[in-house]
Amino acid sequence: MRESTMSHPAFFNRLFPQSVAIDLGTANTLIYTRGQGIVLNQPSVVCFQRSAAAGRTKVTAVGDQAKQLIGRSPGNVEAVRPMRHGVIANFSAAEHM
């Protein structure tokens, strides 16, 4: 039986030349790369601005900037924590973050 190309580590090394790990935590999101260590440590918060046109939203801030807006944002800006108790509670917000 012929072995699949997908099982060879060399294939994955060419496909993904740098190892990256992402930890979506309840409080903070961490991104780690091999050789550099933790390259990002930001709060797990994202802010959306609602526009009047058909309920559309756009991301206005992420991480530290978004955390500063919690409780201080105008009515059309909403700060969201997409993670609760270590589980994704808001998939759309987690995806945008």
Backbone as a ProteinNet text record, in pm:
[ID]
protein_1_A
[PRIMARY]
MRESTMSHPAFFNRLFPQSVAIDLGTANTLIYTRGQGIVLNQPSVVCFQRSAAAGRTKVTAVGDQAKQLIGRSPGNVEAVRPMRHGVIANFSAAEHM
[TERTIARY]
84.2	0	89.5	49.8	127.7	93.9	197.1	177.8	138.3	49.3	3.3	111.8	116.6	212.3	183.7	58	18.3	82.9	131	185.6	332.3	394.3	535.6	552.3	636.7	658	715.4	794.2	853.1	743.9	634.1	523.1	467.2	445.7	391.8	491.8	620.5	721.7	723.8	698.8	690.9	560.2	453.9	323.5	315.7	370.3	370.9	513.9	589.6	731.6	759.1	665.9	687.3	578.5	618.2	520.8	457.2	324	248.7	144.5	131.1	27.6	-55.9	-188.4	-279.9	-361.8	-362.6	-440.3	-548.4	-672.1	-785	-833	-782.4	-818.8	-935.1	-996.8	-1109.2	-1065.7	-949.4	-900.9	-808.6	-712.3	-614.3	-599.8	-560.3	-527.2	-376	-313.9	-169.6	-137.9	-34.3	17.7	165	204.8	340.8	398.6	523.1	592.7	722.7	757	881.9	998.6	1089.7	1207.7	1192.6	1068.5	1046.9	971.7	904.2	824.9	690.1	637.7	507.7	524.6	456	466.6	344.8	237	118.4	52.3	21.1	-50.7	-147	-271	-371.3	-499	-577	-705.7	-798.4	-879.7	-975.1	-1102.8	-1093.9	-1207	-1206.5	-1323.6	-1337.2	-1454.5	-1439.8	-1546.3	-1603.7	-1736.4	-1808.8	-1882.9	-1885.2	-1964.4	-2082	-2201.2	-2321.7	-2353.8	-2386.8	-2432	-2581.9	-2644.4	-2789.5	-2830.8	-2740.1	-2772	-2783.7	-2903.6	-2935.6	-2863.8	-2836.1	-2775.5	-2633.4	-2561.3	-2423.2	-2333.1	-2230.4	-2133.4	-1993.6	-1902.9	-1762.7	-1676.3	-1561.4	-1469.3	-1401.1	-1406.3	-1342.1	-1218.5	-1212.2	-1096	-1087.1	-964.1	-938.2	-830.2	-836.1	-730.6	-734.9	-617.4	-605.8	-698	-704.4	-790.5	-937.1	-978.7	-1118	-1147.5	-1051.5	-1071.5	-1091.7	-1022.1	-1037	-1175.5	-1245.1	-1377.8	-1491.4	-1461.4	-1566.9	-1629.6	-1759.5	-1832.5	-1817.9	-1735	-1712.5	-1747.8	-1802	-1826.5	-1963.2	-1975.9	-2106.4	-2206.8	-2332.2	-2439.2	-2425.4	-2356.3	-2344.6	-2220.2	-2141	-2021.3	-2041.1	-2016.5	-2036.7	-1907.1	-1859.9	-1742.4	-1789.4	-1728.9	-1771.3	-1652.4	-1677.1	-1579.4	-1629.5	-1565.8	-1617.4	-1598	-1515.7	-1488.5	-1553.3	-1614.9	-1671.7	-1638.8	-1579.5	-1546.4	-1460.9	-1369.9	-1279.5	-1341.1	-1462.4	-1532.7	-1575.6	-1575.1	-1620.4	-1771.1	-1810.2	-1951.3	-2012.6	-1929.1	-1976.4	-1882.2	-1923.3	-1836.1	-1801.2	-1896.8	-1872.5	-1767	-1779.5	-1683.2	-1545.1	-1540.7	-1411.5	-1344.9	-1423.9	-1370.6	-1313	-1383.3	-1333.4	-1209.3	-1205.2	-1090	-967.3
-117.1	0	124.5	224.5	346.7	443.7	506	600.5	737.4	803.8	935.9	1040.8	1142	1251.4	1330.3	1329.4	1405.9	1355.5	1232.9	1178.6	1215.5	1277	1312	1446.5	1453.7	1580.5	1688.8	1652.4	1752.2	1831.1	1764.7	1832.3	1941.9	1911.4	2010.2	2121.3	2090	2193.1	2293	2245.8	2337.7	2416.3	2351.9	2416.7	2520.6	2486.3	2575.4	2592.8	2687.1	2699.3	2746.5	2816.2	2866.3	2811.9	2758.2	2706.4	2821.7	2823.6	2927.8	2860.3	2910.3	2860.7	2979.8	2963	3069.3	3017.5	3092.5	3057.8	3163.2	3127.1	3218.1	3199.6	3280	3267.8	3357.2	3330.4	3411	3554.8	3573.5	3707.3	3762.6	3682.5	3728.6	3630.3	3684	3602.7	3609.2	3493	3484.8	3423.9	3476.9	3416.8	3389.8	3264.7	3217.8	3168.9	3206.1	3151.4	3088.9	2977.5	2909.1	3000.7	3013.8	3096.8	3238	3289.5	3425.2	3427.3	3320.5	3315.2	3381.5	3440.7	3507.6	3640.4	3655.4	3777.6	3868.1	3816.3	3897.4	3851.2	3945.8	3919.5	4036.4	4017	4122.9	4071.7	4161.1	4120.6	4065.8	3968.3	3907.9	3990.7	4107.7	4200.2	4257.2	4273.9	4335.9	4434.1	4552.1	4653.1	4660.3	4664.6	4677.8	4809.6	4873.8	4995.4	4961.2	4986	4959.8	5082.3	5058.2	5168.7	5154.1	5262.1	5260.8	5180.4	5160.2	5091.4	4940.7	4891.9	4748.1	4672.9	4739.4	4671.2	4623.7	4684	4643.9	4684.2	4602.6	4634.2	4628.8	4706	4698.4	4702.3	4638.3	4632.5	4767.4	4825	4954.2	4942.8	4840.5	4824.1	4678.2	4635	4499.4	4507.6	4420.7	4410.6	4522.7	4584	4689.9	4807.7	4849.1	4961.8	4930.6	4809.6	4770.5	4760.6	4711.1	4698	4834.5	4935.2	5070.8	5128.3	5076.4	5126.7	5059	4953.1	4883.5	4980.8	5002.3	5091.8	5239.1	5274.4	5415.2	5447.7	5353.4	5371.2	5435.2	5508	5564.9	5454.7	5490	5393.1	5306.1	5355.7	5276.7	5187	5189.8	5105.9	5007.2	4880.1	4774.2	4696.1	4685.9	4605	4464.1	4364	4225.4	4139.6	4052.7	3950.5	3819.3	3771.6	3653.2	3522.1	3519.4	3397.3	3406.3	3296.3	3288.5	3152.2	3151.2	3026.6	2934.6	2993	2914.5	2858.3	2900.5	2849.7	2968	2950.3	3057.1	3076	3194.4	3224.9	3302.4	3373.7	3453.2	3425.8	3335	3291.1	3405	3489.1	3599	3695.5	3729.8	3820	3754.6	3625.3	3555.2	3553.3	3533	3531.1	3668.4	3773.9	3908.4	3942.1	3895.8	3922.8	3854.1
0	0	0	-78.7	-91.2	21.8	77.8	188	134.1	200.1	158.8	182.9	98.3	114.2	241.2	284.6	402.4	530.5	532.4	655.3	675.3	578.4	589.5	659.1	762.7	833.3	742.6	642.4	553	480.3	446.6	380.4	470.2	596.9	691.1	717.7	721.2	742.1	627.2	504.5	390.3	393.8	435.9	439.9	551.8	667.5	784.2	832	774.2	807.4	950.1	1012.4	1147.8	1239.5	1353.2	1449.1	1525.4	1527.8	1596.9	1684.5	1807.3	1897.6	1943.3	1944.6	1987	2104.5	2212.2	2331.4	2349.7	2315.3	2336.4	2479.8	2568.7	2708.7	2744.1	2858.1	2905	2931.7	2991.4	3023.2	2914.8	2869.6	2771.5	2657	2541.7	2425.3	2408	2394.9	2378.4	2243	2176.6	2054.1	2077.3	2053.6	2076.8	1944.9	1915	1799.1	1845.6	1782.5	1817.5	1783.6	1876.2	1855.9	1909.9	1915	1965.7	2097.4	2130.1	2252.5	2233.4	2340.1	2333.1	2260.6	2148.7	2068.8	2086.1	2147.1	2172.4	2301.1	2387	2511.5	2530.9	2487.7	2490.6	2557.1	2617	2673.2	2564.4	2599.2	2505.7	2501.3	2438	2426.5	2285.6	2227.9	2095.9	2101	2036.6	2032.4	1892.5	1885.9	1760.2	1759.1	1642.7	1624.7	1534.1	1584.5	1505.6	1421.9	1295.5	1210.8	1189	1153.1	1134.4	1011.8	919.1	793.2	814.5	825.3	831	942.8	1051.7	1166	1143.4	1052.3	1025.3	1139.9	1161.3	1265.3	1206.5	1266.3	1226.1	1351.8	1344.2	1457.7	1470.8	1590.8	1614	1701.7	1786.6	1874.4	1920.5	1948.4	1996.7	2103.7	2201	2301.9	2403.6	2429.1	2530	2500.4	2373.7	2336.9	2364.5	2333.1	2357	2506.6	2584.7	2729.5	2794.5	2744.5	2798.5	2771.7	2669.8	2635	2711.4	2787.6	2862.6	2962	2950.8	3040.6	3008.5	2909.5	2875.9	2732.2	2662.8	2520.1	2495.7	2383	2348.5	2315.8	2299	2278.9	2155.7	2051.3	1929.3	1927.1	2033.7	2043.6	2158.1	2127.4	2227.3	2247	2371.3	2404.9	2440.7	2377.6	2394.3	2437.5	2534.6	2572.3	2513	2405.7	2336.8	2411.7	2514.2	2590	2728.1	2771.7	2906.7	2965	3081.7	3151.5	3064.2	2984.7	2901.5	2775.1	2741.3	2623.6	2537.7	2405.2	2316.7	2335.6	2380.7	2405	2288.3	2214.3	2100.7	1983.1	1894.8	1786.1	1689.8	1659.5	1567.2	1623.2	1751.2	1813.8	1822	1853.9	1860.1	1722.9	1619.2	1483.2	1445.5	1479.5	1448.6	1530.3	1652.8	1738.3	1682.1
[MASK]
+++++++++++++++++++++++++++++++++++++++++++++++++++++++++++++++++++++++++++++++++++++++++++++++++

